[in-house]
Every structure is written in structure tokens, then in C-alpha cells.
Short mmCIF file of C-alpha atoms in Angstrom, two decimals:
data_model
loop_
_atom_site.label_atom_id
_atom_site.label_comp_id
_atom_site.label_asym_id
_atom_site.label_seq_id
_atom_site.Cartn_x
_atom_site.Cartn_y
_atom_site.Cartn_z
CA MET A 1 54.92 -17.05 73.67
CA SER A 2 56.31 -13.57 73.32
CA SER A 3 55.94 -12.99 77.04
CA TYR A 4 58.52 -15.77 77.54
CA VAL A 5 60.79 -14.82 74.71
CA ILE A 6 60.93 -11.04 75.28
CA HIS A 7 62.64 -11.48 78.67
CA LYS A 8 65.33 -13.77 77.25
CA GLU A 9 65.84 -11.94 73.96
CA PRO A 10 66.96 -15.10 72.05
CA ASP A 11 68.27 -14.99 68.49
CA LYS A 12 65.85 -17.74 67.55
CA ILE A 13 62.99 -19.93 68.69
CA ILE A 14 63.02 -23.62 68.04
CA PHE A 15 59.76 -25.66 67.77
CA ASP A 16 59.55 -29.42 68.00
CA LEU A 17 56.35 -30.17 65.89
CA ILE A 18 56.30 -33.86 66.81
CA PRO A 19 57.57 -33.99 70.41
CA ASP A 20 56.64 -37.53 71.19
CA LYS A 21 59.00 -39.01 68.50
CA SER A 22 62.72 -38.83 67.83
CA VAL A 23 63.98 -37.61 64.37
CA ASP A 24 64.60 -41.29 63.38
CA GLU A 25 61.06 -42.21 64.45
CA VAL A 26 59.60 -39.24 62.49
CA ASP A 27 61.68 -40.24 59.48
CA ALA A 28 60.49 -43.92 59.72
CA PHE A 29 56.83 -42.75 60.17
CA LEU A 30 57.16 -40.45 57.13
CA LEU A 31 58.72 -43.24 55.05
CA GLU A 32 55.95 -45.65 56.00
CA ARG A 33 53.33 -43.07 54.94
CA MET A 34 55.13 -42.35 51.72
CA ASN A 35 55.41 -46.07 50.91
CA ARG A 36 51.68 -46.56 51.62
CA SER A 37 50.70 -43.66 49.33
CA SER A 38 53.67 -43.53 46.88
CA ASN A 39 51.72 -41.86 44.04
CA LYS A 40 50.41 -39.06 46.31
CA GLN A 41 52.03 -35.68 46.45
CA LEU A 42 54.44 -35.34 49.31
CA ASN A 43 52.69 -32.21 50.66
CA HIS A 44 49.40 -34.12 50.94
CA ILE A 45 51.09 -36.83 52.96
CA LEU A 46 52.56 -34.13 55.26
CA GLU A 47 49.13 -32.52 55.70
CA MET A 48 48.13 -35.67 57.59
CA MET A 49 50.85 -34.77 60.08
CA ILE A 50 50.83 -30.98 60.39
CA PRO A 51 48.62 -28.12 59.27
CA LYS A 52 48.42 -27.33 55.56
CA ARG A 53 49.85 -23.81 55.87
CA LEU A 54 52.83 -25.20 57.80
CA VAL A 55 53.33 -27.91 55.13
CA GLN A 56 53.62 -25.14 52.52
CA TYR A 57 56.16 -23.20 54.67
CA ILE A 58 58.31 -26.32 55.16
CA MET A 59 58.17 -27.20 51.45
CA ASP A 60 59.18 -23.65 50.60
CA ARG A 61 61.90 -23.48 53.23
CA LEU A 62 63.48 -26.69 51.95
CA ASN A 63 63.03 -25.66 48.28
CA ILE A 64 60.96 -28.80 47.57
CA ASP A 65 58.49 -28.54 44.69
CA ASP A 66 54.84 -28.77 45.60
CA SER A 67 54.17 -31.23 42.90
CA LEU A 68 56.82 -33.73 44.11
CA LYS A 69 55.31 -37.13 44.61
CA ALA A 70 56.18 -39.43 47.51
CA ASN A 71 57.89 -41.93 45.22
CA GLU A 72 60.07 -39.19 43.74
CA THR A 73 61.29 -37.91 47.14
CA THR A 74 64.91 -38.59 47.84
CA LYS A 75 66.10 -39.94 51.18
CA VAL A 76 67.92 -36.61 51.70
CA GLN A 77 64.77 -34.64 51.21
CA ARG A 78 62.75 -36.91 53.53
CA ARG A 79 65.39 -36.67 56.18
CA SER A 80 65.52 -32.88 55.87
CA ILE A 81 61.74 -32.75 56.38
CA SER A 82 62.03 -35.06 59.40
CA GLU A 83 64.80 -32.96 60.91
CA LEU A 84 62.87 -29.75 60.31
CA LEU A 85 59.70 -31.19 61.90
CA LYS A 86 61.76 -31.89 65.02
CA CYS A 87 63.75 -28.63 64.97
CA LEU A 88 61.88 -25.87 63.19
CA ASP A 89 63.71 -22.65 64.00
CA PHE A 90 62.71 -19.10 63.51
CA GLU A 91 64.86 -16.00 63.87
CA VAL A 92 63.54 -13.43 66.32
CA SER A 93 64.12 -10.03 64.89
CA ASN A 94 61.71 -7.89 66.83
CA PHE A 95 58.36 -7.74 68.51
CA ALA A 96 55.19 -6.14 67.12
CA GLY A 97 54.70 -3.91 70.19
CA PHE A 98 51.80 -2.87 72.30
CA ASP A 99 49.44 -2.03 69.42
CA GLN A 100 49.52 -5.64 68.23
CA ALA A 101 49.53 -7.25 71.70
CA MET A 102 46.78 -9.70 72.54
CA ILE A 103 47.63 -9.69 76.24
CA THR A 104 49.87 -7.54 78.32
CA VAL A 105 52.42 -8.51 81.01
CA GLY A 106 52.92 -6.62 84.17
CA GLY A 107 50.79 -4.57 86.46
CA ILE A 108 49.94 -4.51 90.15
CA LYS A 109 51.75 -7.36 91.87
CA THR A 110 49.36 -9.89 93.45
CA ASN A 111 51.28 -9.74 96.67
CA GLN A 112 50.18 -6.08 96.99
CA ILE A 113 46.40 -6.97 97.10
CA GLN A 114 44.11 -8.88 99.48
CA PRO A 115 42.90 -11.78 97.29
CA GLN A 116 39.62 -12.12 99.24
CA THR A 117 38.61 -8.59 98.41
CA MET A 118 40.98 -7.38 95.63
CA GLU A 119 41.77 -4.45 97.96
CA SER A 120 45.16 -2.75 97.89
CA LYS A 121 47.30 -3.55 100.95
CA LYS A 122 48.62 0.03 100.80
CA ILE A 123 45.53 2.16 100.14
CA LYS A 124 42.32 1.22 101.97
CA GLY A 125 39.25 1.06 99.74
CA LEU A 126 41.26 0.91 96.48
CA LYS A 127 40.62 -2.36 94.49
CA PHE A 128 42.43 -3.76 91.45
CA VAL A 129 40.85 -6.14 88.99
CA GLY A 130 41.49 -7.61 85.52
CA GLU A 131 44.41 -6.79 83.37
CA VAL A 132 45.70 -4.09 85.71
CA LEU A 133 46.95 -6.97 87.80
CA ASP A 134 50.22 -8.78 87.06
CA LEU A 135 48.57 -11.94 85.94
CA ASP A 136 48.90 -13.48 82.56
CA ALA A 137 48.97 -16.89 80.85
CA GLN A 138 49.80 -18.23 77.40
CA THR A 139 46.37 -17.74 75.92
CA GLY A 140 42.80 -19.24 75.84
CA GLY A 141 40.64 -16.70 77.58
CA TYR A 142 42.68 -16.60 80.78
CA ASN A 143 42.66 -12.87 80.86
CA LEU A 144 38.89 -12.80 80.45
CA GLN A 145 38.44 -15.25 83.30
CA ILE A 146 40.69 -13.18 85.52
CA ALA A 147 38.73 -10.04 84.65
CA TRP A 148 35.45 -11.73 85.44
CA THR A 149 36.58 -13.43 88.65
CA THR A 150 38.49 -10.50 90.12
CA GLY A 151 35.67 -8.10 89.20
CA TYR A 152 33.18 -10.36 90.91
CA VAL A 153 35.29 -10.69 94.02
CA ALA A 154 35.89 -6.95 94.23
CA GLY A 155 32.22 -6.05 93.53
CA SER A 156 30.69 -8.56 95.95
CA THR A 157 32.97 -7.33 98.80
CA ILE A 158 31.95 -3.70 98.50
CA LYS A 159 29.89 -2.77 101.52
CA GLU A 160 26.75 -0.69 100.99
CA GLY A 161 27.14 2.89 102.01
CA ALA A 162 30.90 2.67 101.99
CA ASN A 163 32.66 5.90 101.19
#
């Protein structure tokens, strides 16, 4: 996400944790779950909707006690939770920098290479592969796949005895 955010330099990032529902639908869904399990702790009900660590963050952020049971939750508290689930904002203060980066952005522009050989269009015989190229994605091994694929293309197009 930082690759998108760093270029826009926003003051904050807003997440919609339940994008397929409106705030009113989230509130109704939460109310229904709370009515079904009224003696359960609210945080346990929320854990059925979002990850446990995120539940803890939301409870802390809204100053809601961890031991609060569903049947003790006020309408205002429930609505605050529903709204936060739909609009969870974080202030962007800085970026961790290159030492903490999982992927990098930038590099040799793809329009500067021959994709069939990975050879530079400017310097004959010079090939570029992997993360030196200006290719990136959100996550999920994309950079590894690019490294393997471009490396294979470059390597398989080297002619024997070439100088």
C-alpha cells in the first residue's frame, strides 16, 4: 500500500473493513449477532467479523472495556463500532524507509527493454531482470515471479559463444 500512498502523501488512510455492506447494514448485522449471543463478550462477537488483533485495536480506540458483554453494549457504542468498521482511518506520519521495505518501486522502465529477450533497447547485449525493472505489485510473490520469469527469458535468449 505504501507504493500508492507515498506518491499522494495523504494525511490519512481510510479502510472499509466490510465493503459489501453499508453502515446501517453493518449495524443491523452486529445487532443481530449481539441479540443471538447476548451474554457473550462483545469482543468475541466482533472476532467472528474481523481478526482478533483488529478487534482489540477497535475496542481500545473507542475506549470500550474488553469485558463488556453484548447485552451491556449501548446503541451509541454499537453504532460507533459499525461506523469504525466502515471508516477506519489511520494518520500517515512517515514511511519506514528502504531498510524496512518489502518491495521497491522504480527501476529500468519496461519500454526501454525488448520483452522477448530482456535486452536493453539502448545497449546491445545488456539485459535487465528482476527487481532492477520498474515492475511491482501489491504483494503475494509477484516480485519473485518477475525475477524468475525475466531471468528465464534473459538466460534462454543468450546465444552460445556470444561476447
